[in-house]
Tab-separated table of N, CA and C in Angstrom:
chain	number	residue	atom	x	y	z
A	1	UNK	N	-30.089	-36.506	33.622
A	1	UNK	CA	-30.249	-35.317	34.764
A	1	UNK	C	-29.693	-35.757	36.287
A	2	UNK	N	-29.196	-34.838	36.589
A	2	UNK	CA	-28.722	-34.907	38.263
A	2	UNK	C	-29.608	-34.655	39.658
A	3	UNK	N	-29.549	-34.767	39.979
A	3	UNK	CA	-30.842	-33.974	41.581
A	3	UNK	C	-30.398	-32.707	41.340
A	4	UNK	N	-29.392	-32.311	41.117
A	4	UNK	CA	-29.870	-30.632	40.778
A	4	UNK	C	-30.400	-30.025	40.081
A	5	UNK	N	-30.430	-30.863	38.818
A	5	UNK	CA	-31.107	-30.161	37.684
A	5	UNK	C	-32.863	-30.183	38.021
A	6	UNK	N	-32.677	-31.649	38.818
A	6	UNK	CA	-33.952	-31.936	39.515
A	6	UNK	C	-34.813	-30.678	40.064
A	7	UNK	N	-34.020	-30.474	40.865
A	7	UNK	CA	-34.695	-29.084	41.854
A	7	UNK	C	-34.424	-27.764	41.462
A	8	UNK	N	-33.486	-27.331	40.012
A	8	UNK	CA	-33.764	-26.367	40.042
A	8	UNK	C	-34.691	-26.515	38.750
A	9	UNK	N	-35.338	-27.706	38.127
A	9	UNK	CA	-36.465	-27.390	37.370
A	9	UNK	C	-37.927	-26.935	38.317
A	10	UNK	N	-37.954	-27.233	38.982
A	10	UNK	CA	-39.018	-26.705	40.154
A	10	UNK	C	-39.131	-25.487	40.436
A	11	UNK	N	-37.686	-24.556	39.944
A	11	UNK	CA	-37.995	-22.811	40.004
A	11	UNK	C	-37.993	-22.670	38.629
A	12	UNK	N	-38.230	-23.504	37.192
A	12	UNK	CA	-38.225	-22.954	35.902
A	12	UNK	C	-39.831	-22.238	35.659
A	13	UNK	N	-40.414	-22.523	36.430
A	13	UNK	CA	-42.211	-22.434	36.192
A	13	UNK	C	-42.060	-20.726	36.593
A	14	UNK	N	-43.495	-20.352	35.807
A	14	UNK	CA	-43.747	-19.434	36.412
A	14	UNK	C	-44.287	-19.226	37.762
A	15	UNK	N	-43.408	-18.142	39.015
A	15	UNK	CA	-43.853	-18.511	39.916
A	15	UNK	C	-44.559	-17.589	40.611
A	16	UNK	N	-45.272	-17.703	42.114
A	16	UNK	CA	-46.193	-16.388	42.534
A	16	UNK	C	-45.074	-15.730	43.408
A	17	UNK	N	-45.447	-14.520	44.457
A	17	UNK	CA	-44.393	-13.946	44.414
A	17	UNK	C	-44.052	-14.769	46.287
A	18	UNK	N	-44.380	-15.905	46.558
A	18	UNK	CA	-43.786	-16.623	47.546
A	18	UNK	C	-43.772	-17.990	47.532
A	19	UNK	N	-42.892	-18.921	47.155
A	19	UNK	CA	-42.770	-20.479	47.133
A	19	UNK	C	-41.858	-20.653	48.237
A	20	UNK	N	-42.777	-21.236	48.854
A	20	UNK	CA	-42.734	-22.095	50.038
A	20	UNK	C	-42.058	-23.317	49.459
A	21	UNK	N	-40.624	-23.598	50.223
A	21	UNK	CA	-39.908	-24.710	49.887
A	21	UNK	C	-39.667	-25.108	51.437
A	22	UNK	N	-40.326	-27.251	51.101
A	22	UNK	CA	-39.897	-27.577	52.226
A	22	UNK	C	-39.021	-28.437	52.252
A	23	UNK	N	-38.459	-28.156	53.111
A	23	UNK	CA	-36.890	-28.695	52.937
A	23	UNK	C	-36.092	-29.513	53.812
A	24	UNK	N	-36.392	-30.320	54.175
A	24	UNK	CA	-35.959	-31.322	55.478
A	24	UNK	C	-34.268	-31.705	55.192
A	25	UNK	N	-34.187	-31.958	54.235
A	25	UNK	CA	-32.782	-32.415	53.930
A	25	UNK	C	-31.766	-31.365	53.614
A	26	UNK	N	-31.887	-30.225	53.886
A	26	UNK	CA	-31.301	-28.737	53.409
A	26	UNK	C	-30.530	-29.657	52.099
A	27	UNK	N	-31.039	-29.613	51.213
A	27	UNK	CA	-30.198	-29.463	49.619
A	27	UNK	C	-30.398	-28.245	49.423
A	28	UNK	N	-30.965	-27.616	49.444
A	28	UNK	CA	-31.138	-26.158	49.041
A	28	UNK	C	-29.988	-25.235	49.619
A	29	UNK	N	-29.501	-25.878	50.647
A	29	UNK	CA	-27.976	-24.659	51.476
A	29	UNK	C	-26.771	-25.042	50.751
A	30	UNK	N	-26.869	-25.880	49.172
A	30	UNK	CA	-25.987	-25.807	48.515
A	30	UNK	C	-25.479	-24.592	48.168
A	31	UNK	N	-24.303	-24.272	47.572
A	31	UNK	CA	-24.197	-22.803	47.297
A	31	UNK	C	-24.654	-23.158	45.542
A	32	UNK	N	-24.129	-23.499	45.217
A	32	UNK	CA	-23.607	-23.620	43.587
A	32	UNK	C	-25.511	-23.780	42.717
A	33	UNK	N	-26.600	-24.680	44.226
A	33	UNK	CA	-27.762	-24.256	43.771
A	33	UNK	C	-28.727	-23.019	44.282
A	34	UNK	N	-28.032	-22.723	45.270
A	34	UNK	CA	-28.602	-21.272	45.855
A	34	UNK	C	-28.437	-20.199	44.230
A	35	UNK	N	-26.739	-20.139	43.615
A	35	UNK	CA	-26.360	-19.302	43.032
A	35	UNK	C	-27.387	-19.528	41.723
A	36	UNK	N	-27.317	-20.375	41.325
A	36	UNK	CA	-28.497	-21.185	40.191
A	36	UNK	C	-29.859	-20.312	40.619
A	37	UNK	N	-30.523	-20.538	41.876
A	37	UNK	CA	-31.906	-19.948	41.835
A	37	UNK	C	-31.746	-18.287	42.164
A	38	UNK	N	-30.755	-17.960	42.463
A	38	UNK	CA	-31.024	-16.489	41.773
A	38	UNK	C	-30.431	-15.755	40.876
A	39	UNK	N	-30.136	-16.869	39.715
A	39	UNK	CA	-30.025	-16.584	38.714
A	39	UNK	C	-30.640	-16.245	38.005
A	40	UNK	N	-31.630	-16.622	38.248
A	40	UNK	CA	-33.223	-16.855	37.630
A	40	UNK	C	-34.166	-15.788	38.682
A	41	UNK	N	-33.287	-14.564	39.381
A	41	UNK	CA	-34.342	-13.453	40.119
A	41	UNK	C	-35.004	-13.997	40.802
A	42	UNK	N	-34.503	-14.981	42.180
A	42	UNK	CA	-35.405	-15.794	42.860
A	42	UNK	C	-34.256	-15.235	43.954
A	43	UNK	N	-35.059	-14.502	45.190
A	43	UNK	CA	-34.465	-14.289	46.355
A	43	UNK	C	-34.761	-15.301	47.222
A	44	UNK	N	-33.811	-16.071	47.880
A	44	UNK	CA	-33.905	-16.529	48.931
A	44	UNK	C	-34.228	-16.594	50.331
A	45	UNK	N	-34.860	-17.166	50.967
A	45	UNK	CA	-35.250	-16.382	52.700
A	45	UNK	C	-35.171	-17.546	53.416
A	46	UNK	N	-34.686	-17.359	54.668
A	46	UNK	CA	-35.207	-18.767	55.486
A	46	UNK	C	-36.063	-18.379	56.761
A	47	UNK	N	-37.040	-19.082	56.410
A	47	UNK	CA	-38.153	-18.674	56.888
A	47	UNK	C	-37.879	-19.344	58.516
A	48	UNK	N	-38.004	-18.717	59.821
A	48	UNK	CA	-37.862	-18.828	61.156
A	48	UNK	C	-38.675	-19.440	61.891
A	49	UNK	N	-39.635	-18.190	62.120
A	49	UNK	CA	-40.707	-17.844	62.388
A	49	UNK	C	-41.436	-16.714	61.927
A	50	UNK	N	-43.427	-17.182	61.965
A	50	UNK	CA	-44.243	-15.954	61.195
A	50	UNK	C	-43.598	-14.301	62.075
A	51	UNK	N	-43.375	-14.233	62.988
A	51	UNK	CA	-43.271	-12.699	63.089
A	51	UNK	C	-41.797	-12.623	62.474
A	52	UNK	N	-41.264	-12.903	62.668
A	52	UNK	CA	-39.682	-12.501	61.907
A	52	UNK	C	-39.953	-12.469	60.202
A	53	UNK	N	-40.722	-13.253	59.760
A	53	UNK	CA	-40.463	-13.472	58.229
A	53	UNK	C	-41.788	-12.289	58.405
A	54	UNK	N	-42.781	-12.000	58.895
A	54	UNK	CA	-44.133	-10.732	58.888
A	54	UNK	C	-43.143	-9.644	58.607
A	55	UNK	N	-42.304	-9.637	59.480
A	55	UNK	CA	-41.493	-8.544	59.822
A	55	UNK	C	-40.685	-7.926	58.128
A	56	UNK	N	-40.195	-8.671	57.500
A	56	UNK	CA	-39.290	-8.725	56.713
A	56	UNK	C	-40.512	-8.579	55.641
A	57	UNK	N	-41.249	-9.401	55.421
A	57	UNK	CA	-41.921	-8.745	54.372
A	57	UNK	C	-42.711	-7.578	53.988
A	58	UNK	N	-42.970	-7.283	55.657
A	58	UNK	CA	-43.543	-5.917	55.538
A	58	UNK	C	-42.958	-4.748	54.709
A	59	UNK	N	-41.338	-4.612	55.954
A	59	UNK	CA	-40.268	-3.831	55.777
A	59	UNK	C	-39.844	-4.228	54.412
A	60	UNK	N	-39.403	-4.753	54.050
A	60	UNK	CA	-38.508	-4.925	52.560
A	60	UNK	C	-39.021	-5.582	51.211
A	61	UNK	N	-40.270	-6.170	51.230
A	61	UNK	CA	-40.794	-6.642	50.338
A	61	UNK	C	-42.068	-5.811	49.857
A	62	UNK	N	-42.898	-5.319	50.950
A	62	UNK	CA	-44.587	-4.944	50.466
A	62	UNK	C	-44.320	-3.638	49.564
A	63	UNK	N	-42.835	-2.482	50.069
A	63	UNK	CA	-42.813	-1.595	49.443
A	63	UNK	C	-42.247	-2.354	47.981
A	64	UNK	N	-41.635	-2.694	47.435
A	64	UNK	CA	-41.182	-3.681	46.631
A	64	UNK	C	-42.692	-3.692	45.285
A	65	UNK	N	-43.664	-4.632	46.262
A	65	UNK	CA	-44.985	-4.695	45.424
A	65	UNK	C	-45.790	-3.625	45.438
A	66	UNK	N	-45.913	-2.983	46.099
A	66	UNK	CA	-46.895	-1.417	46.258
A	66	UNK	C	-45.814	-0.475	44.621
A	67	UNK	N	-44.385	-0.513	44.653
A	67	UNK	CA	-43.998	-0.077	43.617
A	67	UNK	C	-43.562	-0.754	42.300
A	68	UNK	N	-43.440	-1.838	42.230
A	68	UNK	CA	-43.381	-2.642	41.107
A	68	UNK	C	-44.741	-3.491	40.088
A	69	UNK	N	-44.934	-3.897	41.959
A	69	UNK	CA	-46.137	-5.094	41.337
A	69	UNK	C	-45.879	-6.183	41.856
A	70	UNK	N	-44.571	-6.471	41.665
A	70	UNK	CA	-44.188	-7.680	42.056
A	70	UNK	C	-42.923	-8.193	42.855
A	71	UNK	N	-42.270	-9.464	43.150
A	71	UNK	CA	-41.355	-9.444	43.805
A	71	UNK	C	-41.712	-11.285	43.829
A	72	UNK	N	-40.290	-11.712	44.189
A	72	UNK	CA	-40.073	-12.999	43.399
A	72	UNK	C	-39.089	-13.943	45.036
A	73	UNK	N	-39.822	-14.253	45.940
A	73	UNK	CA	-39.271	-14.833	46.958
A	73	UNK	C	-39.805	-16.134	47.537
A	74	UNK	N	-38.286	-16.796	47.363
A	74	UNK	CA	-38.866	-18.093	48.052
A	74	UNK	C	-37.937	-18.250	49.100
A	75	UNK	N	-39.228	-19.170	50.268
A	75	UNK	CA	-38.594	-19.011	51.473
A	75	UNK	C	-38.882	-20.306	51.634
A	76	UNK	N	-37.661	-20.230	52.448
A	76	UNK	CA	-37.300	-21.920	52.787
A	76	UNK	C	-37.488	-22.494	54.293
A	77	UNK	N	-38.259	-23.565	54.444
A	77	UNK	CA	-38.129	-24.616	55.617
A	77	UNK	C	-37.599	-25.222	55.776
A	78	UNK	N	-36.194	-25.708	56.549
A	78	UNK	CA	-35.225	-26.287	56.526
A	78	UNK	C	-35.321	-27.110	57.505
A	79	UNK	N	-34.809	-28.344	57.166
A	79	UNK	CA	-34.522	-28.978	58.218
A	79	UNK	C	-35.512	-29.926	59.435
A	80	UNK	N	-35.620	-29.712	60.750
A	80	UNK	CA	-36.603	-30.529	61.482
A	80	UNK	C	-37.646	-28.798	61.353
A	81	UNK	N	-37.864	-28.601	61.111
A	81	UNK	CA	-38.886	-27.204	60.838
A	81	UNK	C	-39.311	-27.232	59.636
A	82	UNK	N	-39.268	-28.098	58.648
A	82	UNK	CA	-39.650	-27.725	57.115
A	82	UNK	C	-41.291	-28.774	57.240
A	83	UNK	N	-42.265	-27.506	57.661
A	83	UNK	CA	-43.476	-28.177	57.899
A	83	UNK	C	-44.496	-26.957	57.682
A	84	UNK	N	-45.023	-27.159	56.286
A	84	UNK	CA	-46.228	-26.004	55.751
A	84	UNK	C	-46.811	-25.684	56.873
A	85	UNK	N	-47.259	-26.257	58.098
A	85	UNK	CA	-47.941	-26.376	58.996
A	85	UNK	C	-47.457	-25.045	59.758
A	86	UNK	N	-46.603	-24.488	60.111
A	86	UNK	CA	-46.021	-23.437	60.695
A	86	UNK	C	-45.781	-21.842	59.777
A	87	UNK	N	-46.256	-21.634	58.561
A	87	UNK	CA	-46.302	-20.751	57.965
A	87	UNK	C	-47.827	-20.735	58.304
A	88	UNK	N	-48.376	-18.834	58.366
A	88	UNK	CA	-49.718	-18.455	58.452
A	88	UNK	C	-50.389	-18.391	57.008
A	89	UNK	N	-51.495	-18.853	57.301
A	89	UNK	CA	-52.712	-19.508	56.354
A	89	UNK	C	-52.695	-18.457	55.450
A	90	UNK	N	-52.831	-17.111	55.626
A	90	UNK	CA	-53.231	-15.838	55.125
A	90	UNK	C	-51.692	-16.049	53.230
A	91	UNK	N	-50.742	-16.405	54.065
A	91	UNK	CA	-48.945	-16.605	53.405
A	91	UNK	C	-49.496	-17.626	52.586
A	92	UNK	N	-49.765	-18.645	53.144
A	92	UNK	CA	-49.359	-19.620	51.818
A	92	UNK	C	-50.692	-20.378	50.619
A	93	UNK	N	-51.777	-19.774	51.380
A	93	UNK	CA	-53.069	-20.064	50.384
A	93	UNK	C	-53.017	-19.690	49.236
A	94	UNK	N	-52.304	-18.246	49.384
A	94	UNK	CA	-52.310	-18.330	48.099
A	94	UNK	C	-50.620	-18.643	47.130
A	95	UNK	N	-50.001	-19.211	47.571
A	95	UNK	CA	-48.294	-18.994	47.011
A	95	UNK	C	-48.082	-20.992	46.827
A	96	UNK	N	-47.390	-20.765	45.834
A	96	UNK	CA	-46.839	-21.880	45.269
A	96	UNK	C	-45.892	-23.092	46.742
A	97	UNK	N	-46.294	-24.082	46.600
A	97	UNK	CA	-45.503	-24.848	47.592
A	97	UNK	C	-44.496	-26.040	47.008
A	98	UNK	N	-43.438	-26.056	47.440
A	98	UNK	CA	-42.563	-27.443	47.025
A	98	UNK	C	-42.141	-28.316	48.193
A	99	UNK	N	-42.128	-29.853	47.987
A	99	UNK	CA	-41.579	-30.386	48.831
A	99	UNK	C	-39.975	-31.153	48.055
A	100	UNK	N	-38.920	-31.036	49.108
A	100	UNK	CA	-37.687	-31.598	48.547
A	100	UNK	C	-37.245	-32.540	49.749
A	101	UNK	N	-36.672	-33.715	49.347
A	101	UNK	CA	-36.125	-34.685	50.285
A	101	UNK	C	-35.658	-35.842	49.350
A	102	UNK	N	-34.820	-36.165	49.948
A	102	UNK	CA	-33.632	-37.416	49.521
A	102	UNK	C	-34.072	-38.175	48.857
A	103	UNK	N	-35.340	-38.361	49.305
A	103	UNK	CA	-36.283	-39.926	49.159
A	103	UNK	C	-36.983	-39.121	47.406
């Protein structure tokens, strides 16, 4: 099994509406991994800050949630910003968390 397969296996299980990924080594930046995740009907977004993310969530995903009752979002905390403590409590407490690294 390659390192890419190990990463992709993390996204094989049933997911919550938001899956948070701490990715300090930016493993999800590889195009083939991004494409494989997107074929699983998951949408990748980068978490930069709480206000921008909340705006995206409320303007794009909240209407989808209200209409269909679901959405599958993978929010990536990349590089030096890969710290779950940066995520608002209400968003992370009911979400799945994954930590990826070269180690």
